[in-house]
mmCIF file of C-alpha atoms in Angstrom:
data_model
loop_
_atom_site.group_PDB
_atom_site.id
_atom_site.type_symbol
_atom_site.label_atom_id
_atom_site.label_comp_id
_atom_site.label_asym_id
_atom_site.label_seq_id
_atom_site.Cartn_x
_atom_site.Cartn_y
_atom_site.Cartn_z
ATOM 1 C CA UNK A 1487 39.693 -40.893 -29.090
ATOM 2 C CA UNK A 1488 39.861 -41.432 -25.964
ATOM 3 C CA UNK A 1489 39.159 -37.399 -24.949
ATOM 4 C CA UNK A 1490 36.191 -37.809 -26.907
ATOM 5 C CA UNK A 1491 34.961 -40.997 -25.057
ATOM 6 C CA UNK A 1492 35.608 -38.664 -21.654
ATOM 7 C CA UNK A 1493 33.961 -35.833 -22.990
ATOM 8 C CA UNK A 1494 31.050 -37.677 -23.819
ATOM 9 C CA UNK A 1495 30.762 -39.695 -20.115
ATOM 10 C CA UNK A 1496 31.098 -36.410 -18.559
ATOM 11 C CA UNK A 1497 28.145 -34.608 -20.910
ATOM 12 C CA UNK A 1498 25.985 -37.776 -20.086
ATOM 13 C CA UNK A 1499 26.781 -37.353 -16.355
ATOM 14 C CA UNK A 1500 25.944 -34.055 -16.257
ATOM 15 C CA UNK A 1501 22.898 -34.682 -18.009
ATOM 16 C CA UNK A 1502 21.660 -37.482 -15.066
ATOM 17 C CA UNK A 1503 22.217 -34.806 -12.484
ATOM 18 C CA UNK A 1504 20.092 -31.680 -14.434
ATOM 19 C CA UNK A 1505 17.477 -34.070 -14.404
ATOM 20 C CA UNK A 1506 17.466 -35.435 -10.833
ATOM 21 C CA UNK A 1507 14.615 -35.250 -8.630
ATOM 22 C CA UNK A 1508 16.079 -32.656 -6.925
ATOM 23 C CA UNK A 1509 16.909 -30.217 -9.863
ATOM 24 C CA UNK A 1510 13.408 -31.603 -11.962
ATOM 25 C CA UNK A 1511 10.654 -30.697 -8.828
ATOM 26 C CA UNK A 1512 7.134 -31.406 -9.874
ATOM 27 C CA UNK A 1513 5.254 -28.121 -9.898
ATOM 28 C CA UNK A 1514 2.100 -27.712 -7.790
ATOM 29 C CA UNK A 1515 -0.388 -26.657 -10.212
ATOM 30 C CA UNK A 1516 -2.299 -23.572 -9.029
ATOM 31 C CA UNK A 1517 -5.469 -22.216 -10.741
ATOM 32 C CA UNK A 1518 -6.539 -19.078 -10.203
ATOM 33 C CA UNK A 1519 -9.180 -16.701 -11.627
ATOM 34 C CA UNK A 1520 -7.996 -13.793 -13.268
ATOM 35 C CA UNK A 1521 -11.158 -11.940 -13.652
ATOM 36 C CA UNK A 1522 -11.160 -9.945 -10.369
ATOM 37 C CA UNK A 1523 -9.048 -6.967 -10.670
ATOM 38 C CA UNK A 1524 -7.372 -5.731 -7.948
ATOM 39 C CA UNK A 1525 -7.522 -9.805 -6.777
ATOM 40 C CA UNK A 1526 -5.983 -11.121 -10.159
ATOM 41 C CA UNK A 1527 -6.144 -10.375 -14.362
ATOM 42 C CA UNK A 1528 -4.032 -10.324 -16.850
ATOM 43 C CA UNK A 1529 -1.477 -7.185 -17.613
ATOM 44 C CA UNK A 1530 -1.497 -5.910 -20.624
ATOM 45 C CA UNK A 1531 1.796 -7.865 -21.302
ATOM 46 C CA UNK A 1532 -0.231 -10.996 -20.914
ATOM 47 C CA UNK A 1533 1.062 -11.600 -17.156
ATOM 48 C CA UNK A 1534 -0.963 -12.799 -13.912
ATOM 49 C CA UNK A 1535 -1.193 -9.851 -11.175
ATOM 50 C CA UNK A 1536 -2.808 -9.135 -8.476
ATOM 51 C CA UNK A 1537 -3.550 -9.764 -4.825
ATOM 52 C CA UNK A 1538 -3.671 -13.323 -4.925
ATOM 53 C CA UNK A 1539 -1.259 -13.957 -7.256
ATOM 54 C CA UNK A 1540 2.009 -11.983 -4.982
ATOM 55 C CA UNK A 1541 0.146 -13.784 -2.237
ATOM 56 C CA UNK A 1542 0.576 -17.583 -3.876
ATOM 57 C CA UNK A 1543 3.712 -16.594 -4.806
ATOM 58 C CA UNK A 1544 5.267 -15.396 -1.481
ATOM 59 C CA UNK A 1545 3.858 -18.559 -0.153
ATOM 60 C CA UNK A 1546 5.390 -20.755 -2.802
ATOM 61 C CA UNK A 1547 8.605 -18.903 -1.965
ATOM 62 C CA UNK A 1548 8.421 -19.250 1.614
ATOM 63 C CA UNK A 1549 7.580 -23.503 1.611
ATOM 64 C CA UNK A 1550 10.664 -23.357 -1.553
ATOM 65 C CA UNK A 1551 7.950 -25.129 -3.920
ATOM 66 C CA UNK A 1552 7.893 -24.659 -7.194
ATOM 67 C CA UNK A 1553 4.297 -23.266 -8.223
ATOM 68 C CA UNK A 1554 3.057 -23.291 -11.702
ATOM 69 C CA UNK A 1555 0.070 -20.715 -11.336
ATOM 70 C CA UNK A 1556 -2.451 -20.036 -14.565
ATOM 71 C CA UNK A 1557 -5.496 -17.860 -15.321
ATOM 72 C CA UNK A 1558 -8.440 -20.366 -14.540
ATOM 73 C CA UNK A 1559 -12.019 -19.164 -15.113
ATOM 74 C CA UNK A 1560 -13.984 -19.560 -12.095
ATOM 75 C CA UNK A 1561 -17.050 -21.618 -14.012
ATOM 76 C CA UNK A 1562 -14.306 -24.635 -14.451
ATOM 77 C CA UNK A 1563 -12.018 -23.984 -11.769
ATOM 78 C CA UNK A 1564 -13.547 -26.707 -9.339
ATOM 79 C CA UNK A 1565 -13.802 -29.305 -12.450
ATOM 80 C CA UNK A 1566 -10.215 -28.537 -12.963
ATOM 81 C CA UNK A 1567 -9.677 -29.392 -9.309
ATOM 82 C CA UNK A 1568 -11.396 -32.669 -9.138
ATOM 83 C CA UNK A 1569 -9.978 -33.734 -12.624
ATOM 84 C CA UNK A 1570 -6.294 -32.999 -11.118
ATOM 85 C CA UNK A 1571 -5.919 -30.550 -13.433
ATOM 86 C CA UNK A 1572 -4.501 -27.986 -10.775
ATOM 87 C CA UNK A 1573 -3.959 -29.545 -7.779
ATOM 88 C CA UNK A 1574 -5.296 -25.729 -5.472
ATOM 89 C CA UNK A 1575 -7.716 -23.261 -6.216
ATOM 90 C CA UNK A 1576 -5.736 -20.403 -5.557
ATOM 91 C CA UNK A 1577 -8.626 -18.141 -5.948
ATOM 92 C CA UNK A 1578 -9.431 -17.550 -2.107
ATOM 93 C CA UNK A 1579 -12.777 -18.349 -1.695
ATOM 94 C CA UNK A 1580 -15.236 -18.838 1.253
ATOM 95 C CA UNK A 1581 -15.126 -21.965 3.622
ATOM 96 C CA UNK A 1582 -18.763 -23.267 3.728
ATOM 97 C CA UNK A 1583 -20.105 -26.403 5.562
ATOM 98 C CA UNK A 1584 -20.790 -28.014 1.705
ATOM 99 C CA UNK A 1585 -17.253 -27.069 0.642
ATOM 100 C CA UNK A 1586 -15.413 -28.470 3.813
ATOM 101 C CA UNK A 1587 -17.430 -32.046 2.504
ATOM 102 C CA UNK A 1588 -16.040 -32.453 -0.259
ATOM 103 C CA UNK A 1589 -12.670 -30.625 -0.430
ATOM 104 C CA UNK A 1590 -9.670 -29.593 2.143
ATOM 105 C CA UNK A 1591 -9.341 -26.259 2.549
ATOM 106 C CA UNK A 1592 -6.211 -23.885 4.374
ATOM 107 C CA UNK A 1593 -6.281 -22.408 7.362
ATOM 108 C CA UNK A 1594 -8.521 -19.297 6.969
ATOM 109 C CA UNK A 1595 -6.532 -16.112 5.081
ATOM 110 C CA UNK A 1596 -9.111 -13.139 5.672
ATOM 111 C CA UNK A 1597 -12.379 -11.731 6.339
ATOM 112 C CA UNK A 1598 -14.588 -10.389 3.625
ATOM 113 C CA UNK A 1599 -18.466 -8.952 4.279
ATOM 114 C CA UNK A 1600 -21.238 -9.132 1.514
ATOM 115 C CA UNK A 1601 -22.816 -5.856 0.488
ATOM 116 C CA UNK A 1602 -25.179 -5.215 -2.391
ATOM 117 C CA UNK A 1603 -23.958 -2.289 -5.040
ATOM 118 C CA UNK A 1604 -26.333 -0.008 -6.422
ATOM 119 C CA UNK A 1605 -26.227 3.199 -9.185
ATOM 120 C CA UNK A 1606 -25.123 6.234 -7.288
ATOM 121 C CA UNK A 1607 -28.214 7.639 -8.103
ATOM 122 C CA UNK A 1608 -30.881 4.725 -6.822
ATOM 123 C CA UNK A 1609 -32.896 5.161 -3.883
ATOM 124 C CA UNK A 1610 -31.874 3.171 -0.851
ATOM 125 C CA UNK A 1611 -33.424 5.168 1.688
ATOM 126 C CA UNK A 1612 -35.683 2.205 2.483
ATOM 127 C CA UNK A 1613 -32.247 0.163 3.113
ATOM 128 C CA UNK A 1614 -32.110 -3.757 1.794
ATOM 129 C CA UNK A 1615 -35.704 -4.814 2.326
ATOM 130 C CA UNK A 1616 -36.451 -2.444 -0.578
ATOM 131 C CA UNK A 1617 -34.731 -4.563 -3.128
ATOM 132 C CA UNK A 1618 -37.366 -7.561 -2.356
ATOM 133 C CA UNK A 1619 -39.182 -8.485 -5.626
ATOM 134 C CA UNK A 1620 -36.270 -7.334 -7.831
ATOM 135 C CA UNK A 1621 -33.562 -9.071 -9.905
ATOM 136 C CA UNK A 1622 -30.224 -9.329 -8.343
ATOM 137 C CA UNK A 1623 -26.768 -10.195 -9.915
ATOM 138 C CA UNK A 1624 -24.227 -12.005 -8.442
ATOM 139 C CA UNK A 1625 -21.277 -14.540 -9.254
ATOM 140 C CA UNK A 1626 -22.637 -17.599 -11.257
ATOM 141 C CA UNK A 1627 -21.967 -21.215 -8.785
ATOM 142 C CA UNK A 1628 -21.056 -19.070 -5.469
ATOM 143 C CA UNK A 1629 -23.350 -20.844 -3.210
ATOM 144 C CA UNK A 1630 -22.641 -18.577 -0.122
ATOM 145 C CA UNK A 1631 -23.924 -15.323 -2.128
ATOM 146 C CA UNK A 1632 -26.975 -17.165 -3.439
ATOM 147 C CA UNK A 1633 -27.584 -18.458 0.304
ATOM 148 C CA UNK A 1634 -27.136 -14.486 1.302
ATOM 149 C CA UNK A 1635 -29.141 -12.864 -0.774
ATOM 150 C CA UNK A 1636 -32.366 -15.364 -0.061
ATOM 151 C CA UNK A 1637 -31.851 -15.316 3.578
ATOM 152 C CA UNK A 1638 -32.104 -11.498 2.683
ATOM 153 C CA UNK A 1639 -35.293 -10.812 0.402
ATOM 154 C CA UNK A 1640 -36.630 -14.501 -0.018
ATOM 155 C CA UNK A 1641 -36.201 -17.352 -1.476
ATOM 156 C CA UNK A 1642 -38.311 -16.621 -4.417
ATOM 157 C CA UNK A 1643 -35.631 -13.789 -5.484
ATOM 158 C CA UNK A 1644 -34.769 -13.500 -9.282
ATOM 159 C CA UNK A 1645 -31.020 -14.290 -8.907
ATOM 160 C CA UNK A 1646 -28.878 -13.966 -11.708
ATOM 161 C CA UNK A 1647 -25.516 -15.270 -11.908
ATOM 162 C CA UNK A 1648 -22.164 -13.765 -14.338
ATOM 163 C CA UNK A 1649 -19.108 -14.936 -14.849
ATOM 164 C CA UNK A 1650 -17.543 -11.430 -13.909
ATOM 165 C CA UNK A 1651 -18.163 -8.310 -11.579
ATOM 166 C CA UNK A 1652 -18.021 -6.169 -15.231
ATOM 167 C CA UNK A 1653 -20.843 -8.348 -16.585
ATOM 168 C CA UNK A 1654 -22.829 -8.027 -14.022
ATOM 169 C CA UNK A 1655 -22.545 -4.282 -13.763
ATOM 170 C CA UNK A 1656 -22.929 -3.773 -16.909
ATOM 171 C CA UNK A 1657 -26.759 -5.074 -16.698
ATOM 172 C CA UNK A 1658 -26.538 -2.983 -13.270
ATOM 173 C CA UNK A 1659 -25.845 -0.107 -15.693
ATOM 174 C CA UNK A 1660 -28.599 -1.419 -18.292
ATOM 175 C CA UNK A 1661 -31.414 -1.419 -15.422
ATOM 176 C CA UNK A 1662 -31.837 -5.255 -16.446
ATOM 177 C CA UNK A 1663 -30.840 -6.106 -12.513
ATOM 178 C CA UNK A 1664 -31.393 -3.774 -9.265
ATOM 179 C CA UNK A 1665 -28.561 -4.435 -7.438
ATOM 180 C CA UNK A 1666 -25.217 -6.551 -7.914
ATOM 181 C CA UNK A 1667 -24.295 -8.867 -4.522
ATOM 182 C CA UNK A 1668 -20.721 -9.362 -4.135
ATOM 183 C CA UNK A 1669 -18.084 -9.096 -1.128
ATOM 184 C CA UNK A 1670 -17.686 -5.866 -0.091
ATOM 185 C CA UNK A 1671 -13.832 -5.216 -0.406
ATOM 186 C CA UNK A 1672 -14.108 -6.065 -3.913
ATOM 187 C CA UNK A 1673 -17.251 -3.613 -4.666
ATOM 188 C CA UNK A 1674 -15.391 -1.090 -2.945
ATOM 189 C CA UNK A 1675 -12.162 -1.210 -4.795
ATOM 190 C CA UNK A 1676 -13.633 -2.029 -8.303
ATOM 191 C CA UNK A 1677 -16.618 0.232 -8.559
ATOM 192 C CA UNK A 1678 -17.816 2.369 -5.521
ATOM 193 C CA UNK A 1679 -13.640 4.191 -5.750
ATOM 194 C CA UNK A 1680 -15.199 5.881 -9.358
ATOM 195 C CA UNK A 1681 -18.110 7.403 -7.854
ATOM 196 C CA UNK A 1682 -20.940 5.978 -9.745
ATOM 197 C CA UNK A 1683 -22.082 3.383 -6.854
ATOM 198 C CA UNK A 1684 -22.791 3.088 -3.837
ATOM 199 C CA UNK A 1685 -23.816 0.159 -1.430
ATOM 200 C CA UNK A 1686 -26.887 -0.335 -0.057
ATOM 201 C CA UNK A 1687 -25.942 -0.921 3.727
ATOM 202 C CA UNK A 1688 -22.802 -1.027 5.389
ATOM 203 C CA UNK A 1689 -20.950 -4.820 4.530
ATOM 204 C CA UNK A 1690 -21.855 -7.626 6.199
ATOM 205 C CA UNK A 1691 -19.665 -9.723 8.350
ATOM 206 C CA UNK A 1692 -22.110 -12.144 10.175
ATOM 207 C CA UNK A 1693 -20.089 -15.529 10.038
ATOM 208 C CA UNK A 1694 -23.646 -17.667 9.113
ATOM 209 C CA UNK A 1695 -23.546 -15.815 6.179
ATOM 210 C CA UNK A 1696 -19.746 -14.864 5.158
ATOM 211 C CA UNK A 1697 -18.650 -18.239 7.342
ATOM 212 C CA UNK A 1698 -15.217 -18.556 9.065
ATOM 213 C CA UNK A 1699 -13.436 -16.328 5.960
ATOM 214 C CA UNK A 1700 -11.861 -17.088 3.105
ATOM 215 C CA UNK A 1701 -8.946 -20.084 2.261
ATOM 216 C CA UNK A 1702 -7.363 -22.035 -0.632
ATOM 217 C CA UNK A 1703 -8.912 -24.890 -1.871
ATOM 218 C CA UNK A 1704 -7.571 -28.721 -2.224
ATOM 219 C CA UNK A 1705 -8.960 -32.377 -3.267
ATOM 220 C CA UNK A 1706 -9.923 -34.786 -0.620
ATOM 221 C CA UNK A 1707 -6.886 -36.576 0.979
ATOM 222 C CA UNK A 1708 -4.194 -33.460 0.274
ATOM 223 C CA UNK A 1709 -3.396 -32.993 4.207
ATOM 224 C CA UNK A 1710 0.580 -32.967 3.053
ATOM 225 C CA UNK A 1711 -0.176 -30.287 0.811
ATOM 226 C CA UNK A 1712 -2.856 -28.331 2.789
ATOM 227 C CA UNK A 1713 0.055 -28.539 5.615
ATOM 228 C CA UNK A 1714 2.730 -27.435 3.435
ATOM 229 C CA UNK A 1715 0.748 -24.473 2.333
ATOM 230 C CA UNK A 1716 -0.317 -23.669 5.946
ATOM 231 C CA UNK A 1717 3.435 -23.550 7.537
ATOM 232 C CA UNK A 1718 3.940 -20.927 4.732
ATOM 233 C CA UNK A 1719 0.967 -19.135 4.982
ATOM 234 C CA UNK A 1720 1.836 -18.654 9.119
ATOM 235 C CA UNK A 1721 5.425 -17.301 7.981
ATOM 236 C CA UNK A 1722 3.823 -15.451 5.447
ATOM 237 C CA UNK A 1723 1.495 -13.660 7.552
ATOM 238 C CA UNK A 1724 3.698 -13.447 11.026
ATOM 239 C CA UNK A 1725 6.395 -11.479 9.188
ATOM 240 C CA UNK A 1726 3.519 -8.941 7.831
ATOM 241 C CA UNK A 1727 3.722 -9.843 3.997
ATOM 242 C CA UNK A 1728 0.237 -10.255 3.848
ATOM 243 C CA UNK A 1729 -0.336 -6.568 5.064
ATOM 244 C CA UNK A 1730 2.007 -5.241 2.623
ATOM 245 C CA UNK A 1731 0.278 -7.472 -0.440
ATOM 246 C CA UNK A 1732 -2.859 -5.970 0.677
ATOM 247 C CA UNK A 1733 -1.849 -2.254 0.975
ATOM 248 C CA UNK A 1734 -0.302 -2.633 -2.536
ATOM 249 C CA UNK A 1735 -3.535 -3.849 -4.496
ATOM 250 C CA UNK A 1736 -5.797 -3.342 -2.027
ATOM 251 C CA UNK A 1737 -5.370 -0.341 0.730
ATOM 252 C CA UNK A 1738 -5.725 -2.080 3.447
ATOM 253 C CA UNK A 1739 -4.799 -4.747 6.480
ATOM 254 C CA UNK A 1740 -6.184 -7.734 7.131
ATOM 255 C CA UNK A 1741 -7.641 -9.194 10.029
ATOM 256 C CA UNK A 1742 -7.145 -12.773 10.093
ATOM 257 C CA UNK A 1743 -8.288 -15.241 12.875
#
């Protein structure tokens, strides 16, 4: 009897300790968009990939946090965010003056320029300006792109936003828009790499258009977090992990500030 009395103190003591604060951390929730191959999507075996996925993860890894990242569609992402659903937009996205007043951000990651992707068969010789008066694509509630592409062939431009790069080139492909503006890393690794597009003009990297580069995301009042995530982002990027993230999905280095 009495064995059985010890057996069961020690099961219930054991028990108390599995579910300490230190063996039960509270995961940071991490959203990212999955939609942006060779940035993130979904394997075939139903996994999260990508650029910015190994990159959230080495960062996790380096701070010893225990991340819980899942696919969030970029048209909820930031109602996720403000609703606490994730607690960082993993997706790295553009620091703009409007975003910066309402949410933290990280230190900056990378650079991206904004180039506008054609058929490989469409006439360019007459450069941007030729694409005034025509309907452009881009990514639905990206404020930076919209703010591009008027400051680029007026503000009276037919913009129309997609969820995805594939819908939008798809309607590239159906002649229903001229041209699809997007960053320029991303057009260059998703479509211009099968040889049926091209870019307009060379990407471009003026910082009142593509601002300071691109960071993670936070709500209002997260300066522990946003700190936490910036002491592993330094380590992250000192010991050249970023580089070797980027030559895996993407080819190439990046500059950072």
């Amino acid at each position: 009897m009495i064995s059985k009395v010890t057996a069961i103190l020690f099961a219930t003591a054991a028990s108390a300790i599995s579910l300490s604060p230190a063996h039960a951390q509270e995961a940071i929730k991490i959203g990212i968009d999955a939609s942006y191959k060779p940035n993130a999507w979904v394997s075939p075996n139903g996994e999260l990939t990508g650029f910015e996925v190994d990159l959230t993860k080495a960062v996790c890894a380096e701070i010893k946090e225990n991340c819980e990242i899942s696919n969030v569609p970029w048209d909820g992402i930031w109602t996720a965010l403000d609703t606490s659903t994730i607690d960082m937009v993993g997706t790295t996205v553009t620091v703009s003056k409007t975003r910066l007043e309402k949410y933290d951000a990280s230190r900056v990651i990378y650079k991206v320029g904004y180039a506008f992707l054609v058929p490989a068969d469409a006439d360019i010789s007459g450069g941007i300006p030729s694409l005034k008066g025509k309907s452009i694509g881009t990514i639905v509630g990206t404020e930076p792109y919209y703010v591009y592409i008027k400051a680029m062939l007026g503000d009276d431009t037919d913009i129309r936003g997609y969820d995805s790069p594939d819908a939008a080139v798809l309607d590239l492909d159906a002649g229903r828009i001229a041209a699809f503006m997007n960053d320029g890393q991303q057009l260059q690794y998703q479509f211009i790499s099968t040889g049926k597009y091209k870019l307009v003009e060379k990407p471009n990297f003026d910082s009142k258009f593509v601002g300071a580069g691109r960071a993670w995301f936070f709500r209002k009042g997260s300066k522990e977090l946003v700190d936490k995530f910036n002491k592993g982002l330094d380590a992250v990027i000192a010991s050249g992990k970023l580089d070797e993230i980027g030559m895996k999905y993407l080819n190439t280095k990046f500059t950072t500030p």
